[in-house]
Amino acid sequence: MRYRYYGILQIGVYLFLAMTPLLVLLTGHDVHGRGFWRELAVGLGFGGVSMMGLQFFLTGRFQGITSPYGIDVVYYFHRAISLVAFVFLLFHPSILLLSAPATFGLLNPLSAPGWMTAGTIALFVFAFIVGSSLFRLKLGLGYEQWRLLHGFAAVTAVALALWHMIGVNYYLQGYVKRGLWIALAITWVMALLYVRLVKPLLMRSKPYTVESVTKERGKSWTLVLRPEGHGGMEFKPGQFAWLTIDRSPFSIREHPFSFSSSAMHPERLAFTIKELGDFTATIGSVTPGTRTYVDGPYGSFIPDRHTFSGYVFIAGGVGITPIMSILRTFADRHDLRPLILFYAGRQMEELTFREELDRLQERLTLRVVHVINCPPAGWTGEQGYIDAEMMGRYLPEGRMAYEYFVCGPIPMQQGAREALEKLGVPPEQVQSESFNFV
Ligand SMILES: Cc1cc2nc3c(=O)[nH]c(=O)nc-3n(C[C@H](O)[C@H](O)[C@H](O)COP(=O)(O)OP(=O)(O)OC[C@H]3O[C@@H](n4cnc5c(N)ncnc54)[C@H](O)[C@@H]3O)c2cc1C
């Protein structure tokens, strides 16, 4: 409940921050005389830039912003709201040009003033940002390449847009209004500086060393990190962190991974990583002693947020990692509330942590249900995909008093959510973690 109120408050703060600069501009200004369409176009332009500026806060991984919803939801919001802001910005010149066709000449960079061309270029750069984000994979852009371009383009576009707004010199006349927008721009730059400079410096003061790299089932490796000269990192079971391995903390090559170790041991952090792409394919060759930086903890895939009488976990493949952290933590806490784990994988041999899960059943009130897509001959357990009928066979009468955690490939998450809905589980009792929200 606490998180819900905090979340609602944050939405209010967002709307206030996005709209106040616009309203302040109107104070003491005669809005009559220029016509409705022109004022609307200008309003959309100011609103769009204000919303784009706030994106620096949304993507800055600030704990206060991400904690009520989870960082994945904040990233989805960032993506959706930037489309709205872009439409506002697109309508700004479109309405102006349609309502006053004589202004078409201002699009010619050879004759237009610099501030006008700055506005035109800003719009193209915003279009590039949106297009390259929506079609990153189709354009063949690697994640790091895209991230670098995205950051530079965002700063360039916002700077050009501010130049345009100040250059037009209509609503931003006077020290107060101009000062307000410059102050706003400074807070955006400060958010960026915090993320790119202050945070890496803080991380540099708390390095970690790779203690061991262990091969696991399912093409995965567990990295154990030990803090160098500090107490480690307090985290909640189910959370994740960004790891920068064998590089400077200022490097943009960092990857998010869930903690797989018990939250009762902040001095020993474990991450279990599946070989998938460029970076993760090399994880097995990381050697003990390698210096690593950890940016975290993040995420709201946490059973500690609410108290329930039991928990159901639904994991697919490497989606077991945050759930493993939860189970290990519960075991260390001697928490004996009833737990059920549905663990889906292609083959029994590929199920990461299979043996440890068997052992955990002795320390916890835990039932593990393996769901195998390609079962071996003579397999008598569950097979195929997790659905309502299958879950119904294992869930107890009191399942409405349980909380549900789903982590795995997107189709599995969708299937699990639909199945739980069929079983009458309220959606707010279902938490899910997506490994590909970017
Ligand atoms: C919250 C969260 C928790 C995760 N936990 C785990 C875990 O415990 N174990 C595990 O094996 N995997 C986990 N992942 C997935 C892991 O981050 C990606 O598999 C890894 O970053 C892929 O990098 P790559 O270069 O090997 O693959 P690529 O082939 O280069 O990338 C594959 C896809 O992974 C995503 N990705 C790549 N680099 C990054 C990055 N720096 N930041 C964010 N996304 C990126 C992009 O969507 C990309 O298209 C998690 C992801 C998230 C978001």
GROMACS .gro file of C-alpha atoms and ligand atoms in nm:
model
  491
    1MET     CA    1   0.000   0.000   0.000
    2ARG     CA    2   0.289   0.230   0.095
    3TYR     CA    3   0.441   0.178  -0.253
    4ARG     CA    4   0.103   0.240  -0.421
    5TYR     CA    5   0.059   0.582  -0.256
    6TYR     CA    6   0.419   0.669  -0.327
    7GLY     CA    7   0.369   0.567  -0.690
    8ILE     CA    8   0.056   0.783  -0.724
    9LEU     CA    9   0.242   1.074  -0.566
   10GLN     CA   10   0.521   1.029  -0.820
   11ILE     CA   11   0.279   1.040  -1.114
   12GLY     CA   12   0.149   1.370  -0.970
   13VAL     CA   13   0.505   1.501  -0.939
   14TYR     CA   14   0.577   1.398  -1.300
   15LEU     CA   15   0.271   1.582  -1.431
   16PHE     CA   16   0.358   1.885  -1.219
   17LEU     CA   17   0.718   1.893  -1.346
   18ALA     CA   18   0.615   1.836  -1.707
   19MET     CA   19   0.343   2.103  -1.711
   20THR     CA   20   0.460   2.375  -1.469
   21PRO     CA   21   0.720   2.527  -1.704
   22LEU     CA   22   0.441   2.563  -1.957
   23LEU     CA   23   0.199   2.731  -1.715
   24VAL     CA   24   0.466   2.964  -1.579
   25LEU     CA   25   0.522   3.090  -1.932
   26LEU     CA   26   0.162   3.205  -1.951
   27THR     CA   27   0.179   3.415  -1.636
   28GLY     CA   28   0.187   3.784  -1.712
   29HIS     CA   29   0.164   3.720  -2.086
   30ASP     CA   30  -0.110   3.842  -2.314
   31VAL     CA   31  -0.217   3.524  -2.491
   32HIS     CA   32  -0.468   3.701  -2.712
   33GLY     CA   33  -0.399   3.816  -3.061
   34ARG     CA   34  -0.191   3.532  -3.206
   35GLY     CA   35  -0.476   3.289  -3.263
   36PHE     CA   36  -0.568   2.953  -3.114
   37TRP     CA   37  -0.366   2.732  -3.352
   38ARG     CA   38  -0.046   2.923  -3.309
   39GLU     CA   39  -0.073   2.916  -2.929
   40LEU     CA   40  -0.157   2.546  -2.936
   41ALA     CA   41   0.147   2.474  -3.155
   42VAL     CA   42   0.375   2.670  -2.923
   43GLY     CA   43   0.228   2.499  -2.616
   44LEU     CA   44   0.290   2.157  -2.769
   45GLY     CA   45   0.649   2.255  -2.844
   46PHE     CA   46   0.719   2.369  -2.486
   47GLY     CA   47   0.537   2.066  -2.339
   48GLY     CA   48   0.727   1.827  -2.567
   49VAL     CA   49   1.068   1.969  -2.473
   50SER     CA   50   0.979   1.968  -2.103
   51MET     CA   51   0.880   1.598  -2.125
   52MET     CA   52   1.194   1.511  -2.322
   53GLY     CA   53   1.408   1.684  -2.058
   54LEU     CA   54   1.247   1.477  -1.782
   55GLN     CA   55   1.360   1.161  -1.963
   56PHE     CA   56   1.708   1.219  -1.817
   57PHE     CA   57   1.556   1.148  -1.475
   58LEU     CA   58   1.352   0.849  -1.591
   59THR     CA   59   1.656   0.671  -1.735
   60GLY     CA   60   1.894   0.772  -1.456
   61ARG     CA   61   1.815   0.460  -1.245
   62PHE     CA   62   1.731   0.677  -0.943
   63GLN     CA   63   1.615   0.448  -0.663
   64GLY     CA   64   1.346   0.694  -0.551
   65ILE     CA   65   1.189   0.690  -0.898
   66THR     CA   66   1.216   0.317  -0.971
   67SER     CA   67   1.129   0.166  -0.631
   68PRO     CA   68   0.744   0.185  -0.643
   69TYR     CA   69   0.708   0.029  -0.989
   70GLY     CA   70   1.033  -0.146  -1.074
   71ILE     CA   71   1.287  -0.023  -1.325
   72ASP     CA   72   1.131  -0.220  -1.613
   73VAL     CA   73   0.801  -0.031  -1.575
   74VAL     CA   74   0.990   0.300  -1.560
   75TYR     CA   75   1.172   0.208  -1.884
   76TYR     CA   76   0.842   0.116  -2.052
   77PHE     CA   77   0.699   0.449  -1.936
   78HIS     CA   78   1.010   0.626  -2.068
   79ARG     CA   79   0.955   0.465  -2.407
   80ALA     CA   80   0.580   0.534  -2.422
   81ILE     CA   81   0.597   0.891  -2.293
   82SER     CA   82   0.879   0.979  -2.534
   83LEU     CA   83   0.647   0.882  -2.820
   84VAL     CA   84   0.382   1.118  -2.680
   85ALA     CA   85   0.643   1.394  -2.641
   86PHE     CA   86   0.767   1.332  -2.996
   87VAL     CA   87   0.413   1.361  -3.135
   88PHE     CA   88   0.379   1.694  -2.948
   89LEU     CA   89   0.707   1.813  -3.102
   90LEU     CA   90   0.602   1.696  -3.447
   91PHE     CA   91   0.270   1.880  -3.421
   92HIS     CA   92   0.449   2.199  -3.317
   93PRO     CA   93   0.591   2.290  -3.663
   94SER     CA   94   0.315   2.106  -3.851
   95ILE     CA   95   0.039   2.323  -3.701
   96LEU     CA   96   0.246   2.639  -3.738
   97LEU     CA   97   0.316   2.569  -4.104
   98LEU     CA   98  -0.043   2.476  -4.184
   99SER     CA   99  -0.190   2.777  -4.002
  100ALA     CA  100   0.063   3.021  -4.152
  101PRO     CA  101   0.202   2.879  -4.480
  102ALA     CA  102   0.423   3.188  -4.520
  103THR     CA  103   0.647   3.047  -4.246
  104PHE     CA  104   0.761   2.764  -4.480
  105GLY     CA  105   1.056   2.982  -4.577
  106LEU     CA  106   1.192   2.945  -4.222
  107LEU     CA  107   1.276   2.584  -4.300
  108ASN     CA  108   1.546   2.690  -4.546
  109PRO     CA  109   1.872   2.673  -4.348
  110LEU     CA  110   2.044   2.910  -4.592
  111SER     CA  111   1.811   3.200  -4.516
  112ALA     CA  112   1.665   3.110  -4.173
  113PRO     CA  113   1.820   3.237  -3.849
  114GLY     CA  114   2.041   2.990  -3.657
  115TRP     CA  115   1.784   2.932  -3.380
  116MET     CA  116   1.526   2.830  -3.640
  117THR     CA  117   1.758   2.578  -3.804
  118ALA     CA  118   1.846   2.451  -3.455
  119GLY     CA  119   1.477   2.373  -3.400
  120THR     CA  120   1.451   2.192  -3.734
  121ILE     CA  121   1.763   1.984  -3.666
  122ALA     CA  122   1.640   1.908  -3.311
  123LEU     CA  123   1.323   1.758  -3.458
  124PHE     CA  124   1.525   1.535  -3.692
  125VAL     CA  125   1.749   1.425  -3.405
  126PHE     CA  126   1.442   1.343  -3.190
  127ALA     CA  127   1.305   1.143  -3.487
  128PHE     CA  128   1.638   0.956  -3.507
  129ILE     CA  129   1.624   0.878  -3.133
  130VAL     CA  130   1.270   0.741  -3.153
  131GLY     CA  131   1.330   0.550  -3.480
  132SER     CA  132   1.660   0.394  -3.372
  133SER     CA  133   1.503   0.281  -3.043
  134LEU     CA  134   1.195   0.129  -3.201
  135PHE     CA  135   1.385  -0.045  -3.480
  136ARG     CA  136   1.722  -0.109  -3.312
  137LEU     CA  137   1.730  -0.480  -3.390
  138LYS     CA  138   1.602  -0.435  -3.747
  139LEU     CA  139   1.871  -0.170  -3.805
  140GLY     CA  140   2.132  -0.417  -3.681
  141LEU     CA  141   2.247  -0.182  -3.403
  142GLY     CA  142   2.425  -0.355  -3.114
  143TYR     CA  143   2.298  -0.261  -2.768
  144GLU     CA  144   2.611  -0.065  -2.667
  145GLN     CA  145   2.635   0.111  -3.005
  146TRP     CA  146   2.271   0.214  -2.975
  147ARG     CA  147   2.311   0.326  -2.613
  148LEU     CA  148   2.604   0.552  -2.700
  149LEU     CA  149   2.420   0.707  -2.995
  150HIS     CA  150   2.102   0.742  -2.789
  151GLY     CA  151   2.281   0.937  -2.514
  152PHE     CA  152   2.467   1.174  -2.748
  153ALA     CA  153   2.160   1.232  -2.964
  154ALA     CA  154   1.941   1.305  -2.659
  155VAL     CA  155   2.179   1.572  -2.525
  156THR     CA  156   2.218   1.725  -2.874
  157ALA     CA  157   1.844   1.735  -2.942
  158VAL     CA  158   1.753   1.893  -2.608
  159ALA     CA  159   2.035   2.151  -2.638
  160LEU     CA  160   1.923   2.246  -2.991
  161ALA     CA  161   1.559   2.269  -2.879
  162LEU     CA  162   1.657   2.507  -2.595
  163TRP     CA  163   1.855   2.723  -2.838
  164HIS     CA  164   1.545   2.736  -3.058
  165MET     CA  165   1.314   2.832  -2.768
  166ILE     CA  166   1.544   3.106  -2.644
  167GLY     CA  167   1.608   3.226  -3.000
  168VAL     CA  168   1.236   3.266  -3.077
  169ASN     CA  169   1.235   3.508  -2.784
  170TYR     CA  170   0.859   3.533  -2.749
  171TYR     CA  171   0.747   3.343  -2.440
  172LEU     CA  172   1.098   3.331  -2.295
  173GLN     CA  173   1.134   3.706  -2.269
  174GLY     CA  174   1.243   3.832  -1.931
  175TYR     CA  175   1.492   3.701  -1.680
  176VAL     CA  176   1.243   3.500  -1.474
  177LYS     CA  177   1.103   3.283  -1.752
  178ARG     CA  178   1.431   3.245  -1.933
  179GLY     CA  179   1.597   3.172  -1.598
  180LEU     CA  180   1.336   2.906  -1.522
  181TRP     CA  181   1.405   2.718  -1.843
  182ILE     CA  182   1.780   2.750  -1.803
  183ALA     CA  183   1.744   2.619  -1.445
  184LEU     CA  184   1.540   2.328  -1.578
  185ALA     CA  185   1.805   2.252  -1.837
  186ILE     CA  186   2.068   2.260  -1.561
  187THR     CA  187   1.875   1.999  -1.358
  188TRP     CA  188   1.860   1.776  -1.668
  189VAL     CA  189   2.236   1.815  -1.717
  190MET     CA  190   2.289   1.743  -1.346
  191ALA     CA  191   2.088   1.420  -1.375
  192LEU     CA  192   2.313   1.321  -1.666
  193LEU     CA  193   2.630   1.417  -1.479
  194TYR     CA  194   2.518   1.214  -1.179
  195VAL     CA  195   2.465   0.906  -1.394
  196ARG     CA  196   2.778   0.939  -1.608
  197LEU     CA  197   3.023   1.088  -1.355
  198VAL     CA  198   2.915   1.076  -0.990
  199LYS     CA  199   2.775   0.724  -0.992
  200PRO     CA  200   3.080   0.567  -1.165
  201LEU     CA  201   3.304   0.750  -0.916
  202LEU     CA  202   3.102   0.604  -0.628
  203MET     CA  203   3.126   0.261  -0.789
  204ARG     CA  204   3.502   0.301  -0.828
  205SER     CA  205   3.532   0.348  -0.454
  206LYS     CA  206   3.357   0.012  -0.397
  207PRO     CA  207   3.518  -0.246  -0.627
  208TYR     CA  208   3.462  -0.622  -0.622
  209THR     CA  209   3.685  -0.913  -0.718
  210VAL     CA  210   3.571  -1.227  -0.895
  211GLU     CA  211   3.630  -1.507  -0.645
  212SER     CA  212   3.515  -1.799  -0.859
  213VAL     CA  213   3.355  -1.885  -1.192
  214THR     CA  214   3.162  -2.212  -1.186
  215LYS     CA  215   2.995  -2.392  -1.474
  216GLU     CA  216   2.626  -2.470  -1.420
  217ARG     CA  217   2.370  -2.675  -1.608
  218GLY     CA  218   2.198  -2.502  -1.902
  219LYS     CA  219   2.502  -2.323  -2.055
  220SER     CA  220   2.528  -2.098  -1.750
  221TRP     CA  221   2.807  -1.981  -1.522
  222THR     CA  222   2.796  -1.858  -1.164
  223LEU     CA  223   3.025  -1.568  -1.080
  224VAL     CA  224   3.092  -1.512  -0.711
  225LEU     CA  225   3.210  -1.161  -0.620
  226ARG     CA  226   3.379  -1.047  -0.302
  227PRO     CA  227   3.394  -0.680  -0.198
  228GLU     CA  228   3.741  -0.522  -0.188
  229GLY     CA  229   3.780  -0.324   0.134
  230HIS     CA  230   3.408  -0.259   0.199
  231GLY     CA  231   3.107  -0.447   0.334
  232GLY     CA  232   2.948  -0.542   0.001
  233MET     CA  233   2.594  -0.463  -0.112
  234GLU     CA  234   2.269  -0.497   0.081
  235PHE     CA  235   1.996  -0.615  -0.154
  236LYS     CA  236   1.653  -0.774  -0.139
  237PRO     CA  237   1.600  -1.127  -0.275
  238GLY     CA  238   1.480  -1.106  -0.637
  239GLN     CA  239   1.665  -0.784  -0.722
  240PHE     CA  240   1.930  -0.730  -0.988
  241ALA     CA  241   2.235  -0.514  -1.059
  242TRP     CA  242   2.436  -0.390  -1.356
  243LEU     CA  243   2.781  -0.554  -1.374
  244THR     CA  244   3.088  -0.399  -1.533
  245ILE     CA  245   3.346  -0.675  -1.557
  246ASP     CA  246   3.715  -0.605  -1.623
  247ARG     CA  247   3.646  -0.247  -1.738
  248SER     CA  248   3.639   0.100  -1.595
  249PRO     CA  249   3.317   0.192  -1.408
  250PHE     CA  250   3.280   0.471  -1.668
  251SER     CA  251   3.248   0.212  -1.945
  252ILE     CA  252   2.909   0.183  -2.113
  253ARG     CA  253   2.961  -0.193  -2.141
  254GLU     CA  254   2.758  -0.300  -1.839
  255HIS     CA  255   2.493  -0.570  -1.825
  256PRO     CA  256   2.201  -0.636  -1.590
  257PHE     CA  257   2.192  -0.966  -1.397
  258SER     CA  258   1.979  -1.085  -1.107
  259PHE     CA  259   2.148  -1.172  -0.781
  260SER     CA  260   2.128  -1.550  -0.745
  261SER     CA  261   2.279  -1.561  -0.395
  262SER     CA  262   2.112  -1.520  -0.058
  263ALA     CA  263   2.036  -1.162   0.044
  264MET     CA  264   2.154  -1.259   0.392
  265HIS     CA  265   2.513  -1.243   0.261
  266PRO     CA  266   2.585  -0.897   0.120
  267GLU     CA  267   2.957  -0.978   0.146
  268ARG     CA  268   2.929  -1.259  -0.110
  269LEU     CA  269   2.736  -1.174  -0.427
  270ALA     CA  270   2.660  -1.443  -0.685
  271PHE     CA  271   2.524  -1.395  -1.037
  272THR     CA  272   2.433  -1.683  -1.266
  273ILE     CA  273   2.469  -1.593  -1.631
  274LYS     CA  274   2.355  -1.782  -1.938
  275GLU     CA  275   2.563  -1.777  -2.258
  276LEU     CA  276   2.344  -1.590  -2.504
  277GLY     CA  277   2.511  -1.312  -2.701
  278ASP     CA  278   2.844  -1.130  -2.754
  279PHE     CA  279   2.918  -1.056  -2.390
  280THR     CA  280   2.758  -1.349  -2.210
  281ALA     CA  281   2.927  -1.599  -2.448
  282THR     CA  282   3.261  -1.494  -2.296
  283ILE     CA  283   3.154  -1.517  -1.932
  284GLY     CA  284   3.314  -1.860  -1.881
  285SER     CA  285   3.656  -1.714  -1.964
  286VAL     CA  286   3.645  -1.454  -1.684
  287THR     CA  287   3.923  -1.544  -1.442
  288PRO     CA  288   3.922  -1.526  -1.061
  289GLY     CA  289   4.079  -1.200  -0.947
  290THR     CA  290   3.912  -0.992  -1.221
  291ARG     CA  291   3.796  -0.655  -1.094
  292THR     CA  292   3.422  -0.590  -1.124
  293TYR     CA  293   3.189  -0.301  -1.045
  294VAL     CA  294   2.831  -0.346  -0.933
  295ASP     CA  295   2.561  -0.083  -0.985
  296GLY     CA  296   2.254  -0.174  -0.784
  297PRO     CA  297   2.043  -0.305  -0.634
  298TYR     CA  298   1.739  -0.245  -0.856
  299GLY     CA  299   1.403  -0.405  -0.918
  300SER     CA  300   1.074  -0.474  -0.744
  301PHE     CA  301   1.051  -0.850  -0.806
  302ILE     CA  302   1.069  -0.888  -0.430
  303PRO     CA  303   0.860  -1.099  -0.191
  304ASP     CA  304   0.956  -0.870   0.099
  305ARG     CA  305   0.734  -0.585  -0.023
  306HIS     CA  306   0.410  -0.749   0.096
  307THR     CA  307   0.332  -1.023   0.345
  308PHE     CA  308   0.156  -1.331   0.207
  309SER     CA  309   0.093  -1.670   0.364
  310GLY     CA  310   0.273  -1.852   0.081
  311TYR     CA  311   0.444  -1.801  -0.255
  312VAL     CA  312   0.427  -1.960  -0.598
  313PHE     CA  313   0.719  -1.921  -0.838
  314ILE     CA  314   0.702  -1.987  -1.211
  315ALA     CA  315   1.043  -1.995  -1.378
  316GLY     CA  316   1.153  -2.065  -1.733
  317GLY     CA  317   1.520  -2.129  -1.819
  318VAL     CA  318   1.762  -1.875  -1.675
  319GLY     CA  319   1.460  -1.696  -1.523
  320ILE     CA  320   1.530  -1.920  -1.223
  321THR     CA  321   1.811  -1.685  -1.102
  322PRO     CA  322   1.610  -1.425  -0.903
  323ILE     CA  323   1.389  -1.706  -0.769
  324MET     CA  324   1.699  -1.893  -0.656
  325SER     CA  325   1.803  -1.586  -0.459
  326ILE     CA  326   1.457  -1.575  -0.298
  327LEU     CA  327   1.467  -1.946  -0.208
  328ARG     CA  328   1.822  -1.928  -0.070
  329THR     CA  329   1.727  -1.623   0.136
  330PHE     CA  330   1.413  -1.791   0.273
  331ALA     CA  331   1.625  -2.094   0.368
  332ASP     CA  332   1.879  -1.873   0.550
  333ARG     CA  333   1.593  -1.695   0.729
  334HIS     CA  334   1.434  -2.029   0.828
  335ASP     CA  335   1.114  -1.905   0.665
  336LEU     CA  336   0.883  -2.207   0.653
  337ARG     CA  337   0.585  -2.059   0.470
  338PRO     CA  338   0.459  -2.293   0.192
  339LEU     CA  339   0.629  -2.247  -0.147
  340ILE     CA  340   0.565  -2.404  -0.486
  341LEU     CA  341   0.807  -2.372  -0.778
  342PHE     CA  342   0.701  -2.455  -1.135
  343TYR     CA  343   1.030  -2.479  -1.322
  344ALA     CA  344   1.008  -2.513  -1.701
  345GLY     CA  345   1.291  -2.611  -1.933
  346ARG     CA  346   1.353  -2.794  -2.256
  347GLN     CA  347   1.531  -3.089  -2.100
  348MET     CA  348   1.584  -3.210  -1.746
  349GLU     CA  349   1.961  -3.199  -1.805
  350GLU     CA  350   1.945  -2.825  -1.878
  351LEU     CA  351   1.773  -2.719  -1.555
  352THR     CA  352   2.020  -2.491  -1.375
  353PHE     CA  353   2.041  -2.552  -0.996
  354ARG     CA  354   1.850  -2.881  -1.030
  355GLU     CA  355   2.044  -3.059  -0.754
  356GLU     CA  356   2.043  -2.762  -0.516
  357LEU     CA  357   1.666  -2.725  -0.559
  358ASP     CA  358   1.630  -3.089  -0.450
  359ARG     CA  359   1.833  -3.011  -0.138
  360LEU     CA  360   1.636  -2.691  -0.069
  361GLN     CA  361   1.317  -2.899  -0.049
  362GLU     CA  362   1.460  -3.043   0.274
  363ARG     CA  363   1.527  -2.699   0.428
  364LEU     CA  364   1.206  -2.524   0.313
  365THR     CA  365   0.836  -2.609   0.285
  366LEU     CA  366   0.898  -2.622  -0.089
  367ARG     CA  367   0.753  -2.833  -0.366
  368VAL     CA  368   0.935  -2.824  -0.700
  369VAL     CA  369   0.735  -2.918  -1.011
  370HIS     CA  370   0.959  -2.970  -1.316
  371VAL     CA  371   0.785  -2.903  -1.646
  372ILE     CA  372   0.987  -3.047  -1.934
  373ASN     CA  373   0.929  -2.960  -2.301
  374CYS     CA  374   1.124  -3.255  -2.443
  375PRO     CA  375   1.101  -3.522  -2.173
  376PRO     CA  376   1.314  -3.837  -2.183
  377ALA     CA  377   1.154  -4.177  -2.241
  378GLY     CA  378   0.967  -4.296  -1.932
  379TRP     CA  379   0.924  -3.942  -1.789
  380THR     CA  380   0.623  -3.939  -1.557
  381GLY     CA  381   0.639  -3.576  -1.449
  382GLU     CA  382   0.477  -3.270  -1.608
  383GLN     CA  383   0.553  -3.196  -1.971
  384GLY     CA  384   0.460  -2.938  -2.235
  385TYR     CA  385   0.376  -2.585  -2.125
  386ILE     CA  386   0.256  -2.447  -1.794
  387ASP     CA  387  -0.118  -2.385  -1.807
  388ALA     CA  388  -0.412  -2.335  -1.571
  389GLU     CA  389  -0.504  -2.702  -1.560
  390MET     CA  390  -0.150  -2.806  -1.469
  391MET     CA  391  -0.114  -2.540  -1.200
  392GLY     CA  392  -0.459  -2.619  -1.065
  393ARG     CA  393  -0.335  -2.971  -0.982
  394TYR     CA  394  -0.075  -2.833  -0.740
  395LEU     CA  395  -0.211  -2.507  -0.601
  396PRO     CA  396  -0.372  -2.539  -0.259
  397GLU     CA  397  -0.719  -2.423  -0.153
  398GLY     CA  398  -0.577  -2.111   0.005
  399ARG     CA  399  -0.401  -1.998  -0.315
  400MET     CA  400  -0.572  -1.656  -0.304
  401ALA     CA  401  -0.359  -1.573  -0.002
  402TYR     CA  402  -0.039  -1.642  -0.200
  403GLU     CA  403   0.178  -1.411  -0.405
  404TYR     CA  404   0.298  -1.526  -0.750
  405PHE     CA  405   0.635  -1.458  -0.915
  406VAL     CA  406   0.692  -1.522  -1.284
  407CYS     CA  407   1.031  -1.496  -1.457
  408GLY     CA  408   1.117  -1.641  -1.796
  409PRO     CA  409   1.074  -1.591  -2.171
  410ILE     CA  410   0.795  -1.350  -2.271
  411PRO     CA  411   0.557  -1.620  -2.413
  412MET     CA  412   0.593  -1.816  -2.089
  413GLN     CA  413   0.518  -1.505  -1.884
  414GLN     CA  414   0.208  -1.433  -2.090
  415GLY     CA  415   0.092  -1.795  -2.063
  416ALA     CA  416   0.146  -1.797  -1.687
  417ARG     CA  417  -0.042  -1.470  -1.638
  418GLU     CA  418  -0.337  -1.596  -1.843
  419ALA     CA  419  -0.340  -1.923  -1.650
  420LEU     CA  420  -0.336  -1.743  -1.315
  421GLU     CA  421  -0.617  -1.515  -1.431
  422LYS     CA  422  -0.822  -1.825  -1.519
  423LEU     CA  423  -0.752  -1.961  -1.173
  424GLY     CA  424  -0.894  -1.640  -1.025
  425VAL     CA  425  -0.565  -1.498  -0.892
  426PRO     CA  426  -0.593  -1.115  -0.875
  427PRO     CA  427  -0.341  -0.954  -1.114
  428GLU     CA  428  -0.193  -0.738  -0.836
  429GLN     CA  429  -0.075  -1.059  -0.667
  430VAL     CA  430   0.129  -1.156  -0.974
  431GLN     CA  431   0.479  -1.009  -1.008
  432SER     CA  432   0.686  -1.065  -1.318
  433GLU     CA  433   1.042  -0.989  -1.420
  434SER     CA  434   1.140  -0.943  -1.780
  435PHE     CA  435   1.501  -1.000  -1.887
  436ASN     CA  436   1.459  -0.807  -2.210
  437PHE     CA  437   1.297  -0.478  -2.124
  438VAL     CA  438   1.552  -0.277  -2.324
  439LIG     C1  439   1.645  -0.718  -1.494
  439LIG     C2  440   1.729  -0.817  -1.571
  439LIG     C3  441   1.784  -0.925  -1.505
  439LIG     C4  442   1.859  -1.018  -1.577
  439LIG     N1  443   1.913  -1.124  -1.510
  439LIG     C5  444   1.983  -1.216  -1.579
  439LIG     C6  445   2.040  -1.327  -1.511
  439LIG     O1  446   2.030  -1.342  -1.390
  439LIG     N2  447   2.109  -1.417  -1.586
  439LIG     C7  448   2.124  -1.404  -1.721
  439LIG     O2  449   2.187  -1.489  -1.783
  439LIG     N3  450   2.071  -1.298  -1.788
  439LIG     C8  451   2.001  -1.204  -1.720
  439LIG     N4  452   1.951  -1.096  -1.787
  439LIG     C9  453   1.970  -1.086  -1.932
  439LIG    C10  454   2.108  -1.031  -1.964
  439LIG     O3  455   2.122  -0.898  -1.918
  439LIG    C11  456   2.131  -1.033  -2.115
  439LIG     O4  457   2.122  -1.166  -2.158
  439LIG    C12  458   2.268  -0.983  -2.151
  439LIG     O5  459   2.282  -0.847  -2.117
  439LIG    C13  460   2.287  -1.002  -2.300
  439LIG     O6  461   2.410  -0.945  -2.339
  439LIG     P1  462   2.495  -1.007  -2.461
  439LIG     O7  463   2.590  -0.902  -2.506
  439LIG     O8  464   2.552  -1.138  -2.423
  439LIG     O9  465   2.387  -1.039  -2.569
  439LIG     P2  466   2.339  -0.954  -2.698
  439LIG    O10  467   2.313  -1.054  -2.803
  439LIG    O11  468   2.441  -0.849  -2.727
  439LIG    O12  469   2.211  -0.891  -2.645
  439LIG    C14  470   2.089  -0.963  -2.641
  439LIG    C15  471   1.983  -0.869  -2.585
  439LIG    O13  472   2.010  -0.848  -2.446
  439LIG    C16  473   1.980  -0.714  -2.412
  439LIG     N5  474   2.104  -0.647  -2.366
  439LIG    C17  475   2.228  -0.657  -2.419
  439LIG     N6  476   2.313  -0.581  -2.352
  439LIG    C18  477   2.242  -0.522  -2.254
  439LIG    C19  478   2.272  -0.430  -2.152
  439LIG     N7  479   2.395  -0.382  -2.136
  439LIG     N8  480   2.173  -0.387  -2.071
  439LIG    C20  481   2.048  -0.433  -2.086
  439LIG     N9  482   2.012  -0.522  -2.181
  439LIG    C21  483   2.107  -0.565  -2.263
  439LIG    C22  484   1.928  -0.645  -2.536
  439LIG    O14  485   1.786  -0.652  -2.538
  439LIG    C23  486   1.984  -0.729  -2.647
  439LIG    O15  487   1.907  -0.722  -2.763
  439LIG    C24  488   1.878  -1.001  -1.716
  439LIG    C25  489   1.825  -0.891  -1.781
  439LIG    C26  490   1.752  -0.799  -1.710
  439LIG    C27  491   1.696  -0.680  -1.782
   0.00000   0.00000   0.00000
